Amino acid sequence: MIMRDGLDDLMAFACVARVRSFTRAAAELGTSTSNLSHTIKRLEGRLGIRLLQRNSRSVSVSEAGNELLRSIGPELERIENAVGRLQLKRSSISGAVRLTATRQAYEMVIRPVLPAFVAAHPDATVEVLIDYAFRDVIADQFDAGIRLGEKIEQDMIALKVGPDLRMAVVAAPSYLARHGTPRHPRDLVNHRCINYRMVASGAIYAWEFEENGLAFEVRVPGPLTFNEPQLMLDAALSGLGIAYLLENDVAPHVGSGGLVNLLAEWTAPFPGFYLYYPSRLQMRPVFGAFLDVLRSPCQYLFPPE
């Protein structure tokens, strides 16, 4: 029979089952791996059944464990949501929200809501770390991260926090006057292009296009490579080559005539930014308050809970 502390044990089991890792689950729950392992063994001993299969490399859920998850998962989430709503009704929200985001994600998602959050919760603080590599928000102790949707791991809760985006191939008029204008993406192999080196993998990013509904890539040559989009933009504005950047970032310069948008018919929209975090369980009130402020301008993106 599950005793009074059995709810905590069940929540610990649900967390390990979701992330498939004692180390990641311990970090999310704010405990040690050894304590978490003891908690699961205690629960399995009470139930008289094995819930998790463990080895040195992985954790999997047994058939009995999956049956238990199907039964308790919705109830645990309802309990945590109810507790979270009560906590959010406190007169004062305090603590720090820690977020990891790219600079573009900060400008498009976080910066617009900061004034409202700071005004509504003067005792809370926000810490934003700009990073282009994917960050493990559990291991690195972030509340959430913001990245493009295609980069989100499957075990994360992901909420769309912006519209679809598209890339733009751009060059300064001075560059085009010297080197001519590409008419097709494959013409780029004969141009001086500004490459982007991906921070996480270290690989050079291949420019992506679409023709008649079929996606294809072009690996472009060029004299310059950066791992920071702003530097690519600066180089393009200086007439040093053709760049491949987010349309939102180059739009003001295209509008002013500083850059020319090329090959637009071959660049298709793609999913934009998502906020990702480990679980609705154990959500801190200050992070819940930040989500509430974020929902305000993005109501069409956040389904009601």
Tab-separated table of C-alpha atoms in Angstrom:
chain	number	residue	atom	x	y	z
A	1	MET	CA	0.000	0.000	0.000
A	2	ILE	CA	1.280	3.493	-0.886
A	3	MET	CA	1.814	5.543	2.280
A	4	ARG	CA	1.646	9.312	2.735
A	5	ASP	CA	4.956	9.966	0.947
A	6	GLY	CA	3.897	7.762	-1.970
A	7	LEU	CA	2.842	10.767	-4.082
A	8	ASP	CA	6.413	12.047	-4.159
A	9	ASP	CA	7.621	8.568	-5.106
A	10	LEU	CA	5.100	8.358	-7.938
A	11	MET	CA	6.130	11.780	-9.213
A	12	ALA	CA	9.780	10.710	-9.120
A	13	PHE	CA	8.942	7.557	-11.084
A	14	ALA	CA	6.987	9.570	-13.679
A	15	CYS	CA	9.932	11.927	-14.118
A	16	VAL	CA	12.481	9.118	-14.634
A	17	ALA	CA	10.124	7.367	-17.036
A	18	ARG	CA	9.678	10.532	-19.080
A	19	VAL	CA	13.335	11.532	-19.444
A	20	ARG	CA	14.698	7.923	-19.467
A	21	SER	CA	17.610	8.921	-17.261
A	22	PHE	CA	18.231	8.922	-13.505
A	23	THR	CA	20.833	11.678	-13.885
A	24	ARG	CA	18.550	14.024	-15.840
A	25	ALA	CA	15.570	13.263	-13.613
A	26	ALA	CA	17.605	13.915	-10.453
A	27	ALA	CA	18.687	17.292	-11.815
A	28	GLU	CA	15.088	18.190	-12.661
A	29	LEU	CA	13.805	17.118	-9.248
A	30	GLY	CA	16.622	18.784	-7.325
A	31	THR	CA	17.940	15.615	-5.698
A	32	SER	CA	20.897	13.257	-6.057
A	33	THR	CA	20.988	10.260	-8.367
A	34	SER	CA	21.516	7.908	-5.421
A	35	ASN	CA	18.508	9.323	-3.531
A	36	LEU	CA	16.358	9.044	-6.625
A	37	SER	CA	17.437	5.446	-7.189
A	38	HIS	CA	16.537	4.649	-3.579
A	39	THR	CA	13.132	6.293	-4.038
A	40	ILE	CA	12.344	4.145	-7.090
A	41	LYS	CA	13.497	0.964	-5.347
A	42	ARG	CA	11.298	1.854	-2.369
A	43	LEU	CA	8.295	2.341	-4.648
A	44	GLU	CA	8.947	-0.905	-6.493
A	45	GLY	CA	9.293	-2.698	-3.146
A	46	ARG	CA	5.938	-1.396	-1.953
A	47	LEU	CA	4.215	-2.378	-5.180
A	48	GLY	CA	6.049	-5.691	-5.441
A	49	ILE	CA	6.737	-5.142	-9.145
A	50	ARG	CA	9.550	-3.852	-11.366
A	51	LEU	CA	8.655	-0.493	-12.936
A	52	LEU	CA	11.940	0.409	-14.651
A	53	GLN	CA	14.563	-1.645	-16.444
A	54	ARG	CA	18.036	-0.237	-15.848
A	55	ASN	CA	21.499	-0.880	-17.202
A	56	SER	CA	24.701	1.145	-17.348
A	57	ARG	CA	23.606	2.984	-20.508
A	58	SER	CA	19.849	3.387	-20.490
A	59	VAL	CA	16.590	3.279	-18.584
A	60	SER	CA	13.403	1.809	-20.028
A	61	VAL	CA	9.894	1.406	-18.633
A	62	SER	CA	8.550	-2.067	-17.984
A	63	GLU	CA	5.118	-3.165	-19.164
A	64	ALA	CA	3.792	-2.735	-15.630
A	65	GLY	CA	5.443	0.684	-15.442
A	66	ASN	CA	3.733	1.818	-18.647
A	67	GLU	CA	0.389	0.610	-17.300
A	68	LEU	CA	0.937	2.600	-14.111
A	69	LEU	CA	1.953	5.708	-16.095
A	70	ARG	CA	-1.222	5.581	-18.160
A	71	SER	CA	-3.235	5.528	-14.949
A	72	ILE	CA	-1.434	8.121	-12.845
A	73	GLY	CA	0.033	10.501	-15.459
A	74	PRO	CA	-3.068	12.669	-16.011
A	75	GLU	CA	-3.824	12.752	-12.265
A	76	LEU	CA	-0.299	13.833	-11.332
A	77	GLU	CA	-0.418	16.613	-13.905
A	78	ARG	CA	-3.781	17.824	-12.621
A	79	ILE	CA	-2.446	17.914	-9.052
A	80	GLU	CA	0.661	19.860	-10.036
A	81	ASN	CA	-1.314	22.304	-12.164
A	82	ALA	CA	-3.732	22.933	-9.295
A	83	VAL	CA	-0.871	23.560	-6.857
A	84	GLY	CA	0.859	25.788	-9.405
A	85	ARG	CA	-2.265	27.902	-9.897
A	86	LEU	CA	-2.588	28.410	-6.149
A	87	GLN	CA	1.058	29.456	-5.888
A	88	LEU	CA	0.637	31.926	-8.735
A	89	LYS	CA	-2.123	33.665	-6.779
A	90	ARG	CA	0.354	34.786	-4.138
A	91	SER	CA	0.604	38.562	-3.856
A	92	SER	CA	4.317	38.580	-4.666
A	93	ILE	CA	6.267	36.477	-7.159
A	94	SER	CA	9.986	36.339	-6.490
A	95	GLY	CA	12.997	34.401	-7.679
A	96	ALA	CA	14.967	34.204	-10.915
A	97	VAL	CA	13.876	32.948	-14.315
A	98	ARG	CA	16.880	31.527	-16.205
A	99	LEU	CA	16.538	31.267	-19.981
A	100	THR	CA	18.847	30.239	-22.804
A	101	ALA	CA	18.160	31.706	-26.233
A	102	THR	CA	19.779	32.743	-29.462
A	103	ARG	CA	20.055	36.473	-30.023
A	104	GLN	CA	17.276	36.310	-32.622
A	105	ALA	CA	15.031	34.432	-30.184
A	106	TYR	CA	15.752	37.035	-27.510
A	107	GLU	CA	14.877	39.918	-29.840
A	108	MET	CA	11.700	38.301	-31.193
A	109	VAL	CA	10.310	36.528	-28.115
A	110	ILE	CA	11.846	37.637	-24.804
A	111	ARG	CA	12.626	41.323	-25.264
A	112	PRO	CA	9.033	42.333	-26.192
A	113	VAL	CA	7.583	40.876	-22.955
A	114	LEU	CA	10.273	42.000	-20.490
A	115	PRO	CA	8.672	45.378	-19.666
A	116	ALA	CA	5.351	43.729	-18.792
A	117	PHE	CA	6.980	41.007	-16.691
A	118	VAL	CA	9.231	43.408	-14.767
A	119	ALA	CA	6.318	45.765	-14.110
A	120	ALA	CA	4.008	42.960	-12.929
A	121	HIS	CA	6.628	41.207	-10.759
A	122	PRO	CA	9.161	43.713	-9.381
A	123	ASP	CA	10.632	41.147	-6.967
A	124	ALA	CA	11.469	38.676	-9.761
A	125	THR	CA	14.583	38.656	-11.924
A	126	VAL	CA	15.279	37.364	-15.429
A	127	GLU	CA	18.616	35.971	-16.554
A	128	VAL	CA	19.125	35.356	-20.274
A	129	LEU	CA	22.176	33.582	-21.659
A	130	ILE	CA	22.726	34.033	-25.390
A	131	ASP	CA	23.896	30.781	-26.936
A	132	TYR	CA	23.609	29.180	-30.370
A	133	ALA	CA	24.330	25.584	-29.348
A	134	PHE	CA	21.456	23.500	-28.026
A	135	ARG	CA	21.502	23.529	-24.209
A	136	ASP	CA	20.321	20.783	-21.878
A	137	VAL	CA	18.080	22.912	-19.691
A	138	ILE	CA	17.972	20.289	-16.945
A	139	ALA	CA	21.709	19.715	-16.634
A	140	ASP	CA	22.507	23.433	-17.038
A	141	GLN	CA	19.758	24.475	-14.572
A	142	PHE	CA	17.711	26.672	-16.893
A	143	ASP	CA	13.965	27.047	-16.543
A	144	ALA	CA	13.577	26.958	-20.309
A	145	GLY	CA	15.254	27.484	-23.638
A	146	ILE	CA	14.102	29.066	-26.887
A	147	ARG	CA	15.255	27.530	-30.140
A	148	LEU	CA	13.911	26.770	-33.595
A	149	GLY	CA	11.299	24.027	-33.431
A	150	GLU	CA	13.277	21.584	-35.557
A	151	LYS	CA	16.022	21.507	-32.894
A	152	ILE	CA	13.878	20.592	-29.878
A	153	GLU	CA	14.461	17.196	-28.256
A	154	GLN	CA	11.485	14.848	-28.165
A	155	ASP	CA	11.319	14.602	-24.352
A	156	MET	CA	10.777	18.353	-23.950
A	157	ILE	CA	7.479	20.193	-23.672
A	158	ALA	CA	7.574	22.682	-26.549
A	159	LEU	CA	5.352	25.738	-26.974
A	160	LYS	CA	5.343	27.741	-30.185
A	161	VAL	CA	6.162	31.364	-29.337
A	162	GLY	CA	6.410	33.025	-32.708
A	163	PRO	CA	5.288	32.880	-36.326
A	164	ASP	CA	6.831	30.755	-39.038
A	165	LEU	CA	10.105	32.150	-40.358
A	166	ARG	CA	11.984	32.084	-43.624
A	167	MET	CA	15.553	32.608	-44.706
A	168	ALA	CA	16.768	35.260	-47.142
A	169	VAL	CA	19.719	35.305	-49.521
A	170	VAL	CA	21.038	38.866	-49.512
A	171	ALA	CA	23.863	40.920	-50.933
A	172	ALA	CA	24.797	44.584	-51.070
A	173	PRO	CA	24.246	46.447	-54.356
A	174	SER	CA	28.020	47.049	-54.514
A	175	TYR	CA	28.703	43.303	-54.481
A	176	LEU	CA	26.144	42.620	-57.213
A	177	ALA	CA	27.611	45.403	-59.361
A	178	ARG	CA	31.024	43.716	-59.217
A	179	HIS	CA	30.053	40.036	-59.370
A	180	GLY	CA	26.612	39.837	-60.968
A	181	THR	CA	23.325	38.449	-59.641
A	182	PRO	CA	22.644	34.709	-59.131
A	183	ARG	CA	19.457	33.579	-60.882
A	184	HIS	CA	19.191	30.125	-59.295
A	185	PRO	CA	20.443	28.775	-55.943
A	186	ARG	CA	22.963	26.562	-57.725
A	187	ASP	CA	24.540	29.689	-59.246
A	188	LEU	CA	25.807	30.457	-55.730
A	189	VAL	CA	28.705	28.026	-56.197
A	190	ASN	CA	30.201	30.643	-58.535
A	191	HIS	CA	29.904	33.471	-56.005
A	192	ARG	CA	31.708	34.694	-52.902
A	193	CYS	CA	29.432	33.628	-50.064
A	194	ILE	CA	29.530	34.219	-46.314
A	195	ASN	CA	29.318	30.893	-44.494
A	196	TYR	CA	27.985	30.017	-41.056
A	197	ARG	CA	29.748	27.473	-38.844
A	198	MET	CA	27.251	25.742	-36.547
A	199	VAL	CA	28.263	26.029	-32.918
A	200	ALA	CA	27.058	22.620	-31.736
A	201	SER	CA	28.418	20.403	-34.509
A	202	GLY	CA	31.216	22.602	-35.832
A	203	ALA	CA	30.050	21.896	-39.387
A	204	ILE	CA	29.514	24.502	-42.111
A	205	TYR	CA	25.804	25.065	-42.648
A	206	ALA	CA	24.470	24.101	-46.077
A	207	TRP	CA	22.012	26.638	-47.481
A	208	GLU	CA	18.513	25.169	-47.809
A	209	PHE	CA	16.094	25.794	-50.655
A	210	GLU	CA	12.916	24.375	-52.141
A	211	GLU	CA	11.914	23.892	-55.784
A	212	ASN	CA	8.541	22.507	-56.855
A	213	GLY	CA	7.941	21.266	-53.328
A	214	LEU	CA	11.264	19.411	-53.127
A	215	ALA	CA	13.946	20.508	-50.688
A	216	PHE	CA	17.601	20.672	-51.683
A	217	GLU	CA	20.848	22.058	-50.280
A	218	VAL	CA	23.680	24.083	-51.752
A	219	ARG	CA	27.125	24.089	-50.155
A	220	VAL	CA	28.557	27.444	-51.056
A	221	PRO	CA	32.173	28.630	-51.305
A	222	GLY	CA	33.387	31.900	-49.893
A	223	PRO	CA	36.177	33.818	-48.214
A	224	LEU	CA	34.403	34.381	-44.865
A	225	THR	CA	32.985	32.086	-42.177
A	226	PHE	CA	31.413	33.173	-38.897
A	227	ASN	CA	29.512	31.546	-36.025
A	228	GLU	CA	27.557	34.736	-35.251
A	229	PRO	CA	24.772	35.924	-37.607
A	230	GLN	CA	25.367	39.600	-36.780
A	231	LEU	CA	28.905	39.348	-38.161
A	232	MET	CA	27.552	37.760	-41.336
A	233	LEU	CA	25.105	40.631	-41.686
A	234	ASP	CA	27.852	43.214	-41.186
A	235	ALA	CA	30.004	41.542	-43.845
A	236	ALA	CA	27.114	41.462	-46.323
A	237	LEU	CA	26.370	45.149	-45.726
A	238	SER	CA	30.034	45.878	-46.446
A	239	GLY	CA	29.744	44.223	-49.852
A	240	LEU	CA	32.035	41.327	-48.948
A	241	GLY	CA	29.751	38.550	-50.156
A	242	ILE	CA	26.314	36.957	-50.278
A	243	ALA	CA	24.775	35.914	-46.947
A	244	TYR	CA	21.977	33.547	-45.926
A	245	LEU	CA	20.159	34.994	-42.896
A	246	LEU	CA	16.760	35.174	-41.252
A	247	GLU	CA	14.435	37.389	-43.269
A	248	ASN	CA	13.448	39.286	-40.097
A	249	ASP	CA	17.087	40.261	-39.475
A	250	VAL	CA	17.690	41.643	-42.960
A	251	ALA	CA	14.270	43.219	-43.617
A	252	PRO	CA	15.232	46.754	-42.408
A	253	HIS	CA	18.320	46.755	-44.629
A	254	VAL	CA	16.396	45.443	-47.631
A	255	GLY	CA	13.818	48.161	-47.033
A	256	SER	CA	16.485	50.870	-46.926
A	257	GLY	CA	18.284	49.577	-50.012
A	258	GLY	CA	21.397	48.494	-48.149
A	259	LEU	CA	20.786	44.883	-49.177
A	260	VAL	CA	19.008	43.174	-52.056
A	261	ASN	CA	16.855	40.080	-51.385
A	262	LEU	CA	17.797	37.356	-53.889
A	263	LEU	CA	16.250	34.005	-54.852
A	264	ALA	CA	13.155	34.603	-52.701
A	265	GLU	CA	11.071	32.154	-54.734
A	266	TRP	CA	13.303	29.293	-53.548
A	267	THR	CA	13.135	30.009	-49.792
A	268	ALA	CA	10.120	28.433	-48.079
A	269	PRO	CA	8.716	29.194	-44.602
A	270	PHE	CA	9.701	26.874	-41.758
A	271	PRO	CA	8.606	26.480	-38.090
A	272	GLY	CA	9.765	29.373	-35.967
A	273	PHE	CA	10.811	29.625	-32.336
A	274	TYR	CA	9.621	27.326	-29.574
A	275	LEU	CA	10.044	27.654	-25.843
A	276	TYR	CA	10.998	24.256	-24.412
A	277	TYR	CA	11.162	23.023	-20.842
A	278	PRO	CA	11.271	19.631	-19.112
A	279	SER	CA	7.859	19.241	-17.526
A	280	ARG	CA	4.771	20.965	-16.215
A	281	LEU	CA	5.465	19.043	-13.003
A	282	GLN	CA	7.460	20.943	-10.387
A	283	MET	CA	7.067	24.278	-12.232
A	284	ARG	CA	8.325	27.141	-10.089
A	285	PRO	CA	5.842	29.994	-9.559
A	286	VAL	CA	8.203	32.595	-11.011
A	287	PHE	CA	8.539	30.600	-14.230
A	288	GLY	CA	4.775	30.083	-14.360
A	289	ALA	CA	4.354	33.850	-14.025
A	290	PHE	CA	6.772	34.398	-16.911
A	291	LEU	CA	4.759	31.979	-19.071
A	292	ASP	CA	1.585	33.901	-18.229
A	293	VAL	CA	3.140	37.154	-19.451
A	294	LEU	CA	4.494	35.411	-22.535
A	295	ARG	CA	1.018	34.101	-23.330
A	296	SER	CA	-0.449	37.583	-23.459
A	297	PRO	CA	0.806	38.598	-26.941
A	298	CYS	CA	0.823	34.988	-28.176
A	299	GLN	CA	-2.628	33.728	-27.176
A	300	TYR	CA	-3.198	32.089	-30.528
A	301	LEU	CA	-0.054	30.015	-29.999
A	302	PHE	CA	-0.791	28.709	-26.511
A	303	PRO	CA	-3.715	26.304	-26.229
A	304	PRO	CA	-5.695	26.551	-22.985
A	305	GLU	CA	-4.736	24.016	-20.318
